[in-house]
Short mmCIF file of C-alpha atoms in Angstrom, two decimals:
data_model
loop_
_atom_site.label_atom_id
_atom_site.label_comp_id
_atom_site.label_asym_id
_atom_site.label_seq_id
_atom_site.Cartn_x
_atom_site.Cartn_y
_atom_site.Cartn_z
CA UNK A 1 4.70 177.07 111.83
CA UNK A 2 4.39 173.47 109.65
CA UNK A 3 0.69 174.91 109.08
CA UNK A 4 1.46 177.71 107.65
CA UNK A 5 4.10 176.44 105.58
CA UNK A 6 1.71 173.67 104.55
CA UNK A 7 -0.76 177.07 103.59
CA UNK A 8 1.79 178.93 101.70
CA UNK A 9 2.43 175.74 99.67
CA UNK A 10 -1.24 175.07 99.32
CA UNK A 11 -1.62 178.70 98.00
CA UNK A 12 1.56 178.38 95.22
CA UNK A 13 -0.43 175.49 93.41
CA UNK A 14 -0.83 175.86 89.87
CA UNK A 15 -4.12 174.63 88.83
CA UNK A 16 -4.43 172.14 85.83
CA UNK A 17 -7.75 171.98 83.55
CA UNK A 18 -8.97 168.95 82.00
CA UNK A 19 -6.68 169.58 78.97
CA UNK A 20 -3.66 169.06 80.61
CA UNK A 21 -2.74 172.87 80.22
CA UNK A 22 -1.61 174.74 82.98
CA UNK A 23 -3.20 178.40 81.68
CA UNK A 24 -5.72 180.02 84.50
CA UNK A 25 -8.83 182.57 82.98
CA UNK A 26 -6.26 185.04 84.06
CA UNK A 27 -3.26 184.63 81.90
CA UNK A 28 -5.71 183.87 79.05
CA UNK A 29 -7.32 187.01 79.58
CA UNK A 30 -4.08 188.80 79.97
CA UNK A 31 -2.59 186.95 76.30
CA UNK A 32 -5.85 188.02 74.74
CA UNK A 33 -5.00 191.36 75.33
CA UNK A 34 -1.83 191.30 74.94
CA UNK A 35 -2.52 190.30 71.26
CA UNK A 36 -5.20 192.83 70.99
CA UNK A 37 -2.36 195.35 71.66
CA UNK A 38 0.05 193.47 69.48
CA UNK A 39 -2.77 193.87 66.59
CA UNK A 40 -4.08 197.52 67.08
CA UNK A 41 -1.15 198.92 68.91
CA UNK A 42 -1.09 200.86 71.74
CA UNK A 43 -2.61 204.03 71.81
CA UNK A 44 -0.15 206.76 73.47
CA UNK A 45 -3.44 208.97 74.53
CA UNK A 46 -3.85 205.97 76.91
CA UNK A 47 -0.96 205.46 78.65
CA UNK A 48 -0.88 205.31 82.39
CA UNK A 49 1.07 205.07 85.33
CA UNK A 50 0.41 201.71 87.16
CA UNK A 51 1.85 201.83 91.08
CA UNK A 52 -0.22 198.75 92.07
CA UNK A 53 1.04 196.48 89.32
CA UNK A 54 -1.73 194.47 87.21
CA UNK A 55 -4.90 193.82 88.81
CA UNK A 56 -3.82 196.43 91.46
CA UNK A 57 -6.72 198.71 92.93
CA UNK A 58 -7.91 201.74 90.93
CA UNK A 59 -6.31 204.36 93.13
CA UNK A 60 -2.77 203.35 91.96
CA UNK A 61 -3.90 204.11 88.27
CA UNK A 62 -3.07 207.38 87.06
CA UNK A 63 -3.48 209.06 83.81
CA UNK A 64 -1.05 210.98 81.95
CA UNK A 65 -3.63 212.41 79.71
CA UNK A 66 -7.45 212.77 78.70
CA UNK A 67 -8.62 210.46 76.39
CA UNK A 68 -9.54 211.44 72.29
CA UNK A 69 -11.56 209.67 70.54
CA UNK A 70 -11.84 205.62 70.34
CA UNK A 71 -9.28 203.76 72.32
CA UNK A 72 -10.03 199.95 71.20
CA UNK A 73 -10.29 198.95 67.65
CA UNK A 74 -12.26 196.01 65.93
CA UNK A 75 -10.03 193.12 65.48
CA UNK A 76 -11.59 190.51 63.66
CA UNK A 77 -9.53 187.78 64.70
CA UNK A 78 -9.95 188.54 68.36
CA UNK A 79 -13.58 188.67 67.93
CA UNK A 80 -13.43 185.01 65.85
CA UNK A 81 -11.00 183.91 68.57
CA UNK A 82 -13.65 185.10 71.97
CA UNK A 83 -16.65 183.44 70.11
CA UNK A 84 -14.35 179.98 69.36
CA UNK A 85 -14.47 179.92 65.50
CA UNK A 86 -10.84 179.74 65.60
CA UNK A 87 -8.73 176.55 66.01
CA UNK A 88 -6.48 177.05 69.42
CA UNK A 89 -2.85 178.06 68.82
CA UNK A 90 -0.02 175.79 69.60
CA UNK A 91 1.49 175.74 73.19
CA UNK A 92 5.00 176.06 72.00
CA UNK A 93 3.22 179.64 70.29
CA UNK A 94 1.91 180.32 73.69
CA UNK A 95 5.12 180.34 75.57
CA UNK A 96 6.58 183.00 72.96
CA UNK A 97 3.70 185.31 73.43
CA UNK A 98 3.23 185.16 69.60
CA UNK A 99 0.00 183.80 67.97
CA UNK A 100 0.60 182.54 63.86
CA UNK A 101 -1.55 184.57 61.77
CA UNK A 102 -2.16 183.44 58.00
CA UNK A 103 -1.04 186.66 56.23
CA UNK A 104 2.33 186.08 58.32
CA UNK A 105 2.14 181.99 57.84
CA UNK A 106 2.13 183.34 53.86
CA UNK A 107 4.71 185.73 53.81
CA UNK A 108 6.95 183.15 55.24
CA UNK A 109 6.10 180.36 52.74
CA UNK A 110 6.58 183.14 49.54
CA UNK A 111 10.45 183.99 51.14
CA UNK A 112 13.34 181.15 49.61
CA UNK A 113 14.19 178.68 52.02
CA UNK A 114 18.05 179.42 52.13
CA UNK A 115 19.27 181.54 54.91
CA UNK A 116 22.59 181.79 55.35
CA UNK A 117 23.59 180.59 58.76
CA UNK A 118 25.49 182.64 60.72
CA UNK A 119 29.33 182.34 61.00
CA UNK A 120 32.32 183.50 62.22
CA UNK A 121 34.39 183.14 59.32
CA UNK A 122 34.57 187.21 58.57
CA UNK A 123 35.09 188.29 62.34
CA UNK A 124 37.88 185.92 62.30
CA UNK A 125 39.47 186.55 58.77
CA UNK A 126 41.14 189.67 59.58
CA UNK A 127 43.45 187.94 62.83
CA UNK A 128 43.88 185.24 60.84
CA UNK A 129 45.59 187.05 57.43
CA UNK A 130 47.22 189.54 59.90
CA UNK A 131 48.91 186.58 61.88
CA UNK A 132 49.45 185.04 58.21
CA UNK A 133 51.09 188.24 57.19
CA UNK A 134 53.23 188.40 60.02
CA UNK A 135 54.44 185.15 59.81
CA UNK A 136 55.65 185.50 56.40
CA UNK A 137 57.53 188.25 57.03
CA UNK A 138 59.28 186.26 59.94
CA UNK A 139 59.93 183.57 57.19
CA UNK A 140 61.47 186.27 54.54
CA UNK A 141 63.48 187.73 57.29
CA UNK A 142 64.81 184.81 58.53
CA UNK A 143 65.26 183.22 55.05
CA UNK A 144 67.35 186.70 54.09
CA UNK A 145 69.42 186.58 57.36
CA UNK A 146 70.49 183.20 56.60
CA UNK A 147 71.42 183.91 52.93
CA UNK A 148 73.42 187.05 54.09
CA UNK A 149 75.08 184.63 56.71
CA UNK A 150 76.06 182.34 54.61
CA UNK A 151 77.51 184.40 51.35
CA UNK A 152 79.45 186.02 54.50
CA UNK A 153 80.80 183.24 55.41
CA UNK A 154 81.93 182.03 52.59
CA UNK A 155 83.38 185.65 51.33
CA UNK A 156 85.37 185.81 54.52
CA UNK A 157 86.54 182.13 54.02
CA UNK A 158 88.20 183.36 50.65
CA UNK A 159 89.14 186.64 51.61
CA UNK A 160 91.68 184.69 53.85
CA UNK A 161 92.53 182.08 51.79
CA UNK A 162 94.17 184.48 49.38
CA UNK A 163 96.06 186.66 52.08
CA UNK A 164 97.28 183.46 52.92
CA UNK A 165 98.15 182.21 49.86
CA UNK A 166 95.95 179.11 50.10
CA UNK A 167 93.16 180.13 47.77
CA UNK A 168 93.26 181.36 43.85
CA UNK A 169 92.33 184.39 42.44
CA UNK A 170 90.62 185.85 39.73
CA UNK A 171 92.66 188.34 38.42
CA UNK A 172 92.07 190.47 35.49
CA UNK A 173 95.46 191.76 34.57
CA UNK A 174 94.52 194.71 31.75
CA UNK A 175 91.92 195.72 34.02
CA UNK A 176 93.90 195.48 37.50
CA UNK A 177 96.65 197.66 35.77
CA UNK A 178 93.57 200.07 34.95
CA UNK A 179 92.34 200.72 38.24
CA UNK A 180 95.62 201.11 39.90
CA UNK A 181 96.10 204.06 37.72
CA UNK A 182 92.83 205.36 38.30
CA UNK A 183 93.58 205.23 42.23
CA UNK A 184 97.09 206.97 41.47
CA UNK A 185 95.59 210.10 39.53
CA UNK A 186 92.76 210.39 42.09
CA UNK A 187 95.40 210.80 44.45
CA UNK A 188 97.79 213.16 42.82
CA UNK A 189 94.16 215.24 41.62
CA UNK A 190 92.95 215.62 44.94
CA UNK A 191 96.64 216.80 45.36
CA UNK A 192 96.22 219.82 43.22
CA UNK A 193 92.38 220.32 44.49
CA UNK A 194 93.79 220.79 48.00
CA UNK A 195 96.64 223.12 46.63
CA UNK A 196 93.95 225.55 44.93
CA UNK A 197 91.98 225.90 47.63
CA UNK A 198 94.71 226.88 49.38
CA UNK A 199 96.07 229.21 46.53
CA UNK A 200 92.36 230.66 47.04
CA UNK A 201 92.26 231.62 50.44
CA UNK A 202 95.62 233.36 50.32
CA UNK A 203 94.69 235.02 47.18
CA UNK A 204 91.22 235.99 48.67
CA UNK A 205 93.05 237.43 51.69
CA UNK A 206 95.45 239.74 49.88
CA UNK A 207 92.61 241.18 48.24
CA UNK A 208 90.75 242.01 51.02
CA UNK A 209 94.06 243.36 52.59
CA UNK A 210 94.68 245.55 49.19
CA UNK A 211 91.23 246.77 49.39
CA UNK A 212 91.88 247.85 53.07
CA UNK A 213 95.08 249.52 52.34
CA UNK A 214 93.15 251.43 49.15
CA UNK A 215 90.59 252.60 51.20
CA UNK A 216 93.59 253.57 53.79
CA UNK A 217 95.30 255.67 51.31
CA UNK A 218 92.11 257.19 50.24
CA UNK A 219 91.28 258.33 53.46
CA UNK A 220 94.38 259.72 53.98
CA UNK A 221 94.65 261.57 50.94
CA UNK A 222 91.52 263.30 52.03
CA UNK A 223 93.47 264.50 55.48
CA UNK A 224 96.95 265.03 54.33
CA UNK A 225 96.80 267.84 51.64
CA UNK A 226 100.89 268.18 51.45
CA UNK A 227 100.92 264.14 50.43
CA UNK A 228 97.70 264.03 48.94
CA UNK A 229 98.55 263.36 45.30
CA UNK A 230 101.04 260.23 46.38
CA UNK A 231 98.18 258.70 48.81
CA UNK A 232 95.85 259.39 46.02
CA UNK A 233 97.67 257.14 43.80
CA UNK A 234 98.49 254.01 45.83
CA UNK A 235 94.70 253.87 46.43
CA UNK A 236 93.80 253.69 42.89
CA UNK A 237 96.66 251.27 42.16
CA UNK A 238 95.27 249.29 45.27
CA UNK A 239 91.90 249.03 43.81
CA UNK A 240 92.69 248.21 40.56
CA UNK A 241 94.86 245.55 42.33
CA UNK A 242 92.02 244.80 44.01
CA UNK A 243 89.26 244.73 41.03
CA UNK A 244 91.82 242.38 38.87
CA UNK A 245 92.36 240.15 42.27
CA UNK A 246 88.66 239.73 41.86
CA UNK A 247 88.51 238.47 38.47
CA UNK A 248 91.31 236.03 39.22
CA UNK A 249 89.30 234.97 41.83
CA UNK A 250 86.52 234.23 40.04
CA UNK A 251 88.80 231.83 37.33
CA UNK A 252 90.40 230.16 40.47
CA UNK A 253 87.35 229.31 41.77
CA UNK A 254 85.54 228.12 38.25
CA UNK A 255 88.78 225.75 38.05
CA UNK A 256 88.66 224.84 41.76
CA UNK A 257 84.91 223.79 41.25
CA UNK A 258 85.19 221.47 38.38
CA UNK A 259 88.46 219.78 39.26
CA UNK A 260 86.30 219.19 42.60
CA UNK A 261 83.62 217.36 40.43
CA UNK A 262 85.87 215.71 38.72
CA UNK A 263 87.52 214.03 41.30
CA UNK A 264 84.55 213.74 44.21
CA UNK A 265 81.88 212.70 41.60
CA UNK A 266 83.15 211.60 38.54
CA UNK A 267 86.08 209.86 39.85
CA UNK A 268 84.11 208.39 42.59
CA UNK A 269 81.40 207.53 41.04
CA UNK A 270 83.79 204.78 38.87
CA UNK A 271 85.61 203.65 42.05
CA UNK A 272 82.21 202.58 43.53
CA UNK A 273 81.49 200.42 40.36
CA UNK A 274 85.01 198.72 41.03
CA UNK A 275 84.31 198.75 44.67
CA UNK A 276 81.14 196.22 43.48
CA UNK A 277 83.33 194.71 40.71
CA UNK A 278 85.80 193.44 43.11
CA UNK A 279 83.08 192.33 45.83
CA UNK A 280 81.08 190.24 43.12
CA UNK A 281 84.72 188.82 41.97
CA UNK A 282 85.13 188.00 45.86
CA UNK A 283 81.91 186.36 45.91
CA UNK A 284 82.55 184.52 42.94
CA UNK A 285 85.57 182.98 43.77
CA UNK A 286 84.16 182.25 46.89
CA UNK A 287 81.52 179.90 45.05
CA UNK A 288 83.90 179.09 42.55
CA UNK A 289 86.19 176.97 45.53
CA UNK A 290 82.66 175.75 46.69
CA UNK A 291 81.53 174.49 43.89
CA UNK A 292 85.14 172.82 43.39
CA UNK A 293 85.43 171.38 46.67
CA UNK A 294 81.99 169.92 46.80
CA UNK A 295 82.87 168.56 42.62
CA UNK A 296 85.87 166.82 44.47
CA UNK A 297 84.01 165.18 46.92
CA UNK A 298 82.02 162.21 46.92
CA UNK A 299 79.02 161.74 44.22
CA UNK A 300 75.83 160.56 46.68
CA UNK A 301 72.23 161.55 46.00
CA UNK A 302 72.77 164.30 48.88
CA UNK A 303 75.92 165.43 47.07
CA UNK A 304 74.59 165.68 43.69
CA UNK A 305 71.68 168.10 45.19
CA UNK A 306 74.21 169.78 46.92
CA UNK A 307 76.18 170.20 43.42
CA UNK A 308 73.44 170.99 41.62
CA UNK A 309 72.43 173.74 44.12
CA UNK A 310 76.00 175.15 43.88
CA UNK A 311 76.16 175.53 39.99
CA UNK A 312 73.36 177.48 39.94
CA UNK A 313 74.58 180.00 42.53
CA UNK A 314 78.47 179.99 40.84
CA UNK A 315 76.07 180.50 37.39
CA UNK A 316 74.51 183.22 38.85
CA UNK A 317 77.34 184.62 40.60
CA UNK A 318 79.59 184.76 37.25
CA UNK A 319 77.20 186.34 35.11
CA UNK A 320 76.85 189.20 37.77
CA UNK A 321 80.97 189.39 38.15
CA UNK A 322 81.00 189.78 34.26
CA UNK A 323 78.38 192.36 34.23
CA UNK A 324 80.30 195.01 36.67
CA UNK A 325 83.37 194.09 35.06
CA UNK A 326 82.08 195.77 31.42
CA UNK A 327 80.54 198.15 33.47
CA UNK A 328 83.73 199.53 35.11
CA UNK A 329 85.93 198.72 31.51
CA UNK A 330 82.94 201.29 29.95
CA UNK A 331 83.05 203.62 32.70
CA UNK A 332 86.88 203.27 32.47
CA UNK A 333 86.90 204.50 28.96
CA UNK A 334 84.44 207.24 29.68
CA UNK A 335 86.19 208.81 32.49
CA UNK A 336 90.07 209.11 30.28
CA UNK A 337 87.84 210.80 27.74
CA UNK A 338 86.04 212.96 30.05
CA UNK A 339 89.01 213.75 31.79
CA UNK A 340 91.30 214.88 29.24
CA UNK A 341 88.80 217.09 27.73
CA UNK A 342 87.78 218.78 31.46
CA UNK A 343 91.70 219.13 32.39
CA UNK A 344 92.19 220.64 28.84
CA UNK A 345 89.76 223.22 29.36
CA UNK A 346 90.22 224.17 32.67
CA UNK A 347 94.46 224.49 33.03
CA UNK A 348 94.57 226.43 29.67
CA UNK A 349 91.71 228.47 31.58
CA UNK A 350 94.58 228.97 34.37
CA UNK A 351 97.22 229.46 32.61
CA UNK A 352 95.98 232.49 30.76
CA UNK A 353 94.05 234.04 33.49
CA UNK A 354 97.57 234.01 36.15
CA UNK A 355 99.82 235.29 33.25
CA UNK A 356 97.30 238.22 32.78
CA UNK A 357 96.92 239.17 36.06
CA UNK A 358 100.80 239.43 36.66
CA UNK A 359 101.02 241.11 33.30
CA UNK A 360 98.82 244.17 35.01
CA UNK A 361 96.80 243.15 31.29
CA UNK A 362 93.19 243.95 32.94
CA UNK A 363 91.57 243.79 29.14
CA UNK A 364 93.38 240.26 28.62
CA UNK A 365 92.25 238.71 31.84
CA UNK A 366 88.43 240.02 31.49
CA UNK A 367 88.83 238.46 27.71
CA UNK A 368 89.93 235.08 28.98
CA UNK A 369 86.79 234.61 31.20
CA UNK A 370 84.84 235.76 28.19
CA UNK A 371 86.59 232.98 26.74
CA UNK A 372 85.02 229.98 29.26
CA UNK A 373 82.26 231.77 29.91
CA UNK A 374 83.07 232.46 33.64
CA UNK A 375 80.37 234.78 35.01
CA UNK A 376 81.81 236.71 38.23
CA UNK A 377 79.53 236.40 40.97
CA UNK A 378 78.84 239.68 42.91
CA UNK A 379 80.23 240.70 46.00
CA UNK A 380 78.03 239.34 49.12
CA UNK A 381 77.00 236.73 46.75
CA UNK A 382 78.59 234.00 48.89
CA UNK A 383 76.74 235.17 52.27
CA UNK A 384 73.17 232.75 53.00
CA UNK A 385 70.36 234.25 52.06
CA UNK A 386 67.94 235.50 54.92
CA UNK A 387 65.86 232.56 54.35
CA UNK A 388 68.30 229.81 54.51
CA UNK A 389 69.92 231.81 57.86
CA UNK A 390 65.97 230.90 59.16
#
């Protein structure tokens, strides 16, 4: 068994030549044509099948088709190299398989010398700014929570201060007595809006019932021949009744509809300006007592920062309370105007369209909605269309 160990080993020997290089006729043969094929390329009409591997015996060789014309061509270099014109190529060369050539040798001198190196810069750019990214949003979140923590803070602070009677107030006395009486006449509008509504469904309902009881005594007329002339004229006073019910109808509702926008839009539209005019004024009394306490206290370098800090947020805060407070005066104005001209309009519009219709004065009542251009809508008008039923 040690001899034939000893035999293997003997046999796995890698013979040296007087050089020092370790190649055997065999691998040189095998480079040389490896470079030949490398130089010419290979030739497809060639190709075989080897089962033996290389050097195997010729039965495991077969061809996968006939050969066409020349298979090898003349490579100078090969030829130089075989006679030994040609200085030997470098061993670190050999071990890459590649030989250096001078047409290569001088494409690669004539190309600049910078190459950028590779990097990971770009791969890792994109986590980078997204992480970035993310983390200032964090910040601005964070830095907006706290803001809205404190300012709440201190709001509430005041806010009970002044129930309590421990804080001061900024109170605007014209403007104050303003308001009030803009809350009041909401109140008493929305009053008459909910009466007229109501006016309008009862109204709307005798209508309908006189056009039922026309269309009753119309019928009846038809089938009673000894009362036919007295059924025959409580229908057309019913639907007379009836045709005058539904102009009145249509003035109600023209009145109903713009005391509605004038007290669920215009009206409401001022009380959300005050709404912000009296949370800036909270806000800047809150700063306001702030900035006094902090005035009060003592005058350090961490106080005066503090100070400093605090003047520019009561500055900012006073110049915003000013701005909604000539916003709601304006709007103020605007709405006593806009008021008395709407109200004008639309009660003289009632007035003359009830006394016409009690009057039985059909011409009068058709005239008055002439008058404020009231267009009757037609009957059905009020039912969905088919595609908003969809």
């Amino acid at each position: 068994m040690t001899d034939s160990i000893l035999s293997k080993a003997a046999t796995m020997e890698i013979p040296i030549n007087s050089n020092g290089d370790s190649r055997t006729a065999e691998d040189d043969s095998l480079e040389q044509d490896l470079q030949q094929v490398m130089v010419s390329g290979p030739n497809l009409n060639e190709t075989s099948i080897v089962s033996g591997g290389y050097g195997g015996a010729a039965e495991g060789i077969i061809p996968t088709s006939s050969i066409k014309g020349p298979a090898v061509r003349f490579n100078p270099e090969y030829f130089d190299r075989r006679c030994g014109n040609t200085p030997k190529p470098d061993i670190r060369s050999k071990s890459r398989g590649i030989t250096p050539s001078h047409s290569a040798a001088s494409r690669i001198a004539n190309q600049p010398g910078h190459y950028p190196a590779p990097s990971m810069h770009h791969s890792n750019s994109n986590p980078m700014m997204s992480e970035e990214a993310t983390r200032g949003v964090a910040v601005e979140k964070f830095d907006s929570v706290k803001k809205w923590s404190i300012n709440t803070y201190k709001c509430t602070k005041q806010m009970f201060s002044e129930r309590f009677g421990r804080g001061t107030k900024t109170v605007d006395l014209e403007l104050e007595a303003q308001i009030d009486v803009l809350r009041e006449t909401k109140l008493k509008y929305e009053r008459i809006l909910r009466l007229a509504r109501e006016l309008t469904n009862h109204f709307y309902n005798m209508v309908q019932t006189q056009q039922a009881l026309g269309d009753t005594f119309a019928d009846l007329s038809q089938k009673s021949p000894e009362l036919q002339d007295e059924f025959g004229y409580n229908a057309e006073t019913q639907r007379l009744l009836c045709k005058n019910g539904e102009t009145l109808l249509g003035a109600i509702n023209f009145f109903v509809s713009s005391i509605n926008t004038l007290v669920n839009k215009t009206m409401e539209d001022t009380l959300m300006t005050i709404k912000m005019y009296e949370n800036a004024r909270l806000e800047f009394d809150a700063y306001r007592t702030d900035l006094e306490e902090l005035s009060a206290g003592p005058r350090d370098a961490a106080a005066m920062v503090r100070i400093e800090m605090a003047q520019q947020q009561y500055q900012i805060h006073k110049d915003k309370y000013e701005r909604l407070r000539s916003d709601v005066t304006i709007k103020l104005k605007f709405l006593e105007e806009n008021k008395v001209k709407v109200m004008h309009k639309q009660l003289l519009l009632f007035h003359n369209a009830i006394s016409a219709y009690f009057a039985g004065n059909q011409q009068q009542l058709e005239q008055t909605l002439r008058q404020f251009n009231v267009k009757l809508k037609p009957p059905g008008s009020d039912k969905p269309s088919w595609l908003e039923e969809q």
